[in-house]
XYZ file of C-alpha atoms in Angstrom:
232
model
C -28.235 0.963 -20.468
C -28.302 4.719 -19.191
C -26.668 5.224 -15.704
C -29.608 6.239 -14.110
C -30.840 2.573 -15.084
C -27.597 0.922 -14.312
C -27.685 2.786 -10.606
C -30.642 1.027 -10.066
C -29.936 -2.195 -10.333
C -27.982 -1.630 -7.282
C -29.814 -1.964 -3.635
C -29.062 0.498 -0.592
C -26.775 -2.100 0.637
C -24.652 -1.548 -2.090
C -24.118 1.659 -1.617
C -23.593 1.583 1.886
C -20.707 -1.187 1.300
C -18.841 0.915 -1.454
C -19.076 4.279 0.383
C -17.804 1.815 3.377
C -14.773 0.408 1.631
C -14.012 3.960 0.011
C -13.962 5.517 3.746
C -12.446 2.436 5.442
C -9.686 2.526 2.914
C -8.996 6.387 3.586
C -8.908 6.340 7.608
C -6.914 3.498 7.610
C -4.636 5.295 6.119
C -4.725 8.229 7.582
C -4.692 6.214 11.183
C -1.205 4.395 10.375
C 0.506 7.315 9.038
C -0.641 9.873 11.791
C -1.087 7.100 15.129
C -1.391 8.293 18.296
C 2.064 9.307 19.876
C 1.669 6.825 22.766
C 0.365 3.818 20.200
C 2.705 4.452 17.329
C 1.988 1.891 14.024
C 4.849 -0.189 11.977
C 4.830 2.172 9.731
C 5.593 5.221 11.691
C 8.266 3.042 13.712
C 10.117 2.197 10.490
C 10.435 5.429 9.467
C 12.499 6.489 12.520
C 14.775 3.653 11.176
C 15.085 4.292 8.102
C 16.320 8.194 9.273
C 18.848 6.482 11.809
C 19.702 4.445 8.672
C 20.769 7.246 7.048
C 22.568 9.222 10.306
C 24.787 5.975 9.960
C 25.804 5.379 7.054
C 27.493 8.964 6.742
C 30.168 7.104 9.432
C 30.335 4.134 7.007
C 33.175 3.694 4.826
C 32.278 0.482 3.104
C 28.627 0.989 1.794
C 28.053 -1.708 0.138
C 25.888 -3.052 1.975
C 23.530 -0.374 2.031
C 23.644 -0.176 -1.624
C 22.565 -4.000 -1.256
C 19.860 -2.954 0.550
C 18.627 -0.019 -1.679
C 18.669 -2.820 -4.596
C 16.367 -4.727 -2.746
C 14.150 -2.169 -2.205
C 13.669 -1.471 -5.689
C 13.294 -4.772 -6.761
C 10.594 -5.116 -4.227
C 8.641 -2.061 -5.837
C 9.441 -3.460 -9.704
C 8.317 -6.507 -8.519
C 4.603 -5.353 -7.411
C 4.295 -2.319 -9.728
C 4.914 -5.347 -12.596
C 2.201 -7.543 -10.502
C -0.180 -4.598 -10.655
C 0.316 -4.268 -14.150
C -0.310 -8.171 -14.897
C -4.084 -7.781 -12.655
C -5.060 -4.492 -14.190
C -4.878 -6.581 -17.582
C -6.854 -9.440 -16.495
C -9.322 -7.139 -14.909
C -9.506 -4.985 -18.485
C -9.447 -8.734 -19.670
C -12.611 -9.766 -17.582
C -14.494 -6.394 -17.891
C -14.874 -7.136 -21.498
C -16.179 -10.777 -21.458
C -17.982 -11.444 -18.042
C -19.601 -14.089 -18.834
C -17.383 -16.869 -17.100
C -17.794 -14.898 -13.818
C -21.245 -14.339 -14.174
C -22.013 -17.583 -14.385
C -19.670 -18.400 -11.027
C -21.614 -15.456 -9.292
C -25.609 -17.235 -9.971
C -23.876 -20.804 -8.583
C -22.672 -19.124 -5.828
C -25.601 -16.504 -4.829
C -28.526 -18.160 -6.603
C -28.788 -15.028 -8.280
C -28.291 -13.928 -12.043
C -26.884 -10.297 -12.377
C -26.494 -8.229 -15.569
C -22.890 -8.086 -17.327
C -23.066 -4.043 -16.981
C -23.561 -4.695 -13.374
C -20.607 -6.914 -12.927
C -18.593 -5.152 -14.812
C -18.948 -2.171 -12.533
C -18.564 -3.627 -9.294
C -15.034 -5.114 -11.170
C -14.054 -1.215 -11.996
C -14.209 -0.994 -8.076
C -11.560 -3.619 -8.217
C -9.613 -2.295 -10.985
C -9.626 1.147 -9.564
C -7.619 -0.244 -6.482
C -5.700 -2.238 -8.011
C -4.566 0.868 -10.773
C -3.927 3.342 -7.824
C -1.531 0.714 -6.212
C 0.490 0.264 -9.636
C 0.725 4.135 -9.518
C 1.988 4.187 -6.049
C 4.711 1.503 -6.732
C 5.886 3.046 -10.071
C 6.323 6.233 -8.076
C 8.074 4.525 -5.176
C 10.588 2.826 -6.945
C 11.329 6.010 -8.473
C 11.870 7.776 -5.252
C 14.036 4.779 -3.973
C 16.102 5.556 -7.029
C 16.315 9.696 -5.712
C 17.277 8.296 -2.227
C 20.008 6.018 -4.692
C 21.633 9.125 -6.066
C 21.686 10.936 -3.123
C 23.471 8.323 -1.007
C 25.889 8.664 -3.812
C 26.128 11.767 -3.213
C 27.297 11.794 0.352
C 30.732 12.354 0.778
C 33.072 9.626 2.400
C 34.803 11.771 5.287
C 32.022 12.013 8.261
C 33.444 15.161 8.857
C 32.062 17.060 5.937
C 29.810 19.817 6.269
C 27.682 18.540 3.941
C 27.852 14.371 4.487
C 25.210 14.954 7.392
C 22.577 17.327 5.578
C 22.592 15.555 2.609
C 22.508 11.683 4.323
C 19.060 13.431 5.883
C 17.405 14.073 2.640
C 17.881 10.771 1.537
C 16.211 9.642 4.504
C 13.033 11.846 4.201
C 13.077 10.656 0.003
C 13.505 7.016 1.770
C 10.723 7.169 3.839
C 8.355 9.023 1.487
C 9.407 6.093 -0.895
C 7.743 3.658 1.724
C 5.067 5.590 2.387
C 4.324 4.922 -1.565
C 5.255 1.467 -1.051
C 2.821 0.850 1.671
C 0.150 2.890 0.208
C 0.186 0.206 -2.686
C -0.034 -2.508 -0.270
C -2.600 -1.329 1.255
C -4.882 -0.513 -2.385
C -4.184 -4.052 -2.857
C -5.249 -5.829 0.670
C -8.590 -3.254 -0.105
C -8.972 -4.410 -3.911
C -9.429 -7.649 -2.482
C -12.084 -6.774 -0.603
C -13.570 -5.160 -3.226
C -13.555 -8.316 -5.469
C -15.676 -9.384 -2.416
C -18.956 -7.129 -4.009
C -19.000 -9.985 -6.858
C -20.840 -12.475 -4.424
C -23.223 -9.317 -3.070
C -23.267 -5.594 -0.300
C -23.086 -8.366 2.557
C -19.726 -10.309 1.494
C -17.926 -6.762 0.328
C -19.028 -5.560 4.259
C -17.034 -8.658 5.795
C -14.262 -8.441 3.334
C -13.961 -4.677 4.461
C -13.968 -5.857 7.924
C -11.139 -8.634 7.993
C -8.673 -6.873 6.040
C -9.198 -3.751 8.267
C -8.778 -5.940 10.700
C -6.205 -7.492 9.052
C -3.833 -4.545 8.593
C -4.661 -2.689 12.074
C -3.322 -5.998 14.248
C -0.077 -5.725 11.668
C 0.482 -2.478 12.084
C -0.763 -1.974 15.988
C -0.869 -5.759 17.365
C 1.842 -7.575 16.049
C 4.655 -9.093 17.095
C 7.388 -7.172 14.819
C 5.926 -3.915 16.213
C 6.656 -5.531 19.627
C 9.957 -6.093 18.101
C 10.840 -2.571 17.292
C 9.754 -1.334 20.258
C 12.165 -3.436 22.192
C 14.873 -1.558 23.490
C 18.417 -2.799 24.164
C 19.134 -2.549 27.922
């Protein structure tokens, strides 16, 4: 099948959801990373914590906890980036023998689809789910930067150089989680995108609850209500 006759198997409505999830998926991005400054997101709240993280622990002379805590974090990123890894091989898997999800797909919508067509609307999912892996792999690598230059801040507060240095391991900390929840977001939105399977209308509402999803966590919820709490 040429991709001129493979495009049109697809309606208008397909389009319309795809270029839909594509820009739904970029401005929710863009909105929690850059929120308003008098509605700031989860996101953007963390990251002042993560700096004041840092400020601290130059005064700390047992750090062992925080290298607890930077353990964590990059078992947290192995732990998804090896998830991702796991789906993008099923998804490979299911690309090349469709024919257990076509027949789910005709139950379901009545309708009877070609494999090339299913198989494309699963790339949409694959594509997702392969730029979250990439943003994991690449956060747990910068959590391993912000490792070394904990390390590398000296013991005695009063150093020249404990201060500067306990900084640039918070910016390579929170550039780390930026990666991190970049990831989580591709796979919230691959989700969605496994909606298209059942048809334009079900990848529209999938789009819809998990923007929905991720703007109350990151601008409704209670932990944001949390951080903004201040001690009086």
């Amino acid at each position: 099948m040429t991709p001129n006759m493979l495009l049109a198997q697809f309606s208008t409505l397909d389009f319309i959801a795809v270029l839909t999830i594509l820009t739904a998926w970029a401005l929710t991005t863009h909105l929690i990373e850059n929120p308003p400054k008098n509605r700031p997101s989860v996101s953007r709240l963390m990251a002042f914590y993560r700096q004041e993280w840092m400020v601290h622990y130059v005064a700390r002379e047992v750090r062992v906890f925080d290298a607890q805590i930077m353990g964590n974090l990059r078992q947290s990123t192995a732990f998804f980036a090896s998830s991702s890894m796991i789906a993008i091989g099923g998804l490979v898997a299911l690309i090349g023998n469709t024919d257990q999800i076509a027949g789910v797909t005709k139950d379901l919508t009545q309708t009877a689809e070609p494999a090339s067509v299913l198989e494309l609307k699963l790339v949409l999912v694959l594509l997702f789910i392969g730029n979250a892996f990439l943003k994991f792999v690449w956060s747990h690598r910068l959590f391993g930067y912000c490792s070394v230059l904990m390390a590398a801040v000296p013991n005695d507060a009063k150093d020249p150089t404990a201060l500067s240095r306990a900084k640039k391991a918070g910016t390579i900390n929170i550039t780390a989680s930026r990666s991190f929840n970049r990831g989580i977001r591709a796979i919230y939105f691959g989700l969605a995108a496994a909606a298209w399977i059942l048809g334009p209308v079900m990848l529209l509402l999938g789009v819809l609850v998990t923007v929905v999803v991720l703007g109350r966590r990151e601008f409704a919820s209670q932990s944001r209500a949390a951080l903004l709490q201040e001690p009086r």
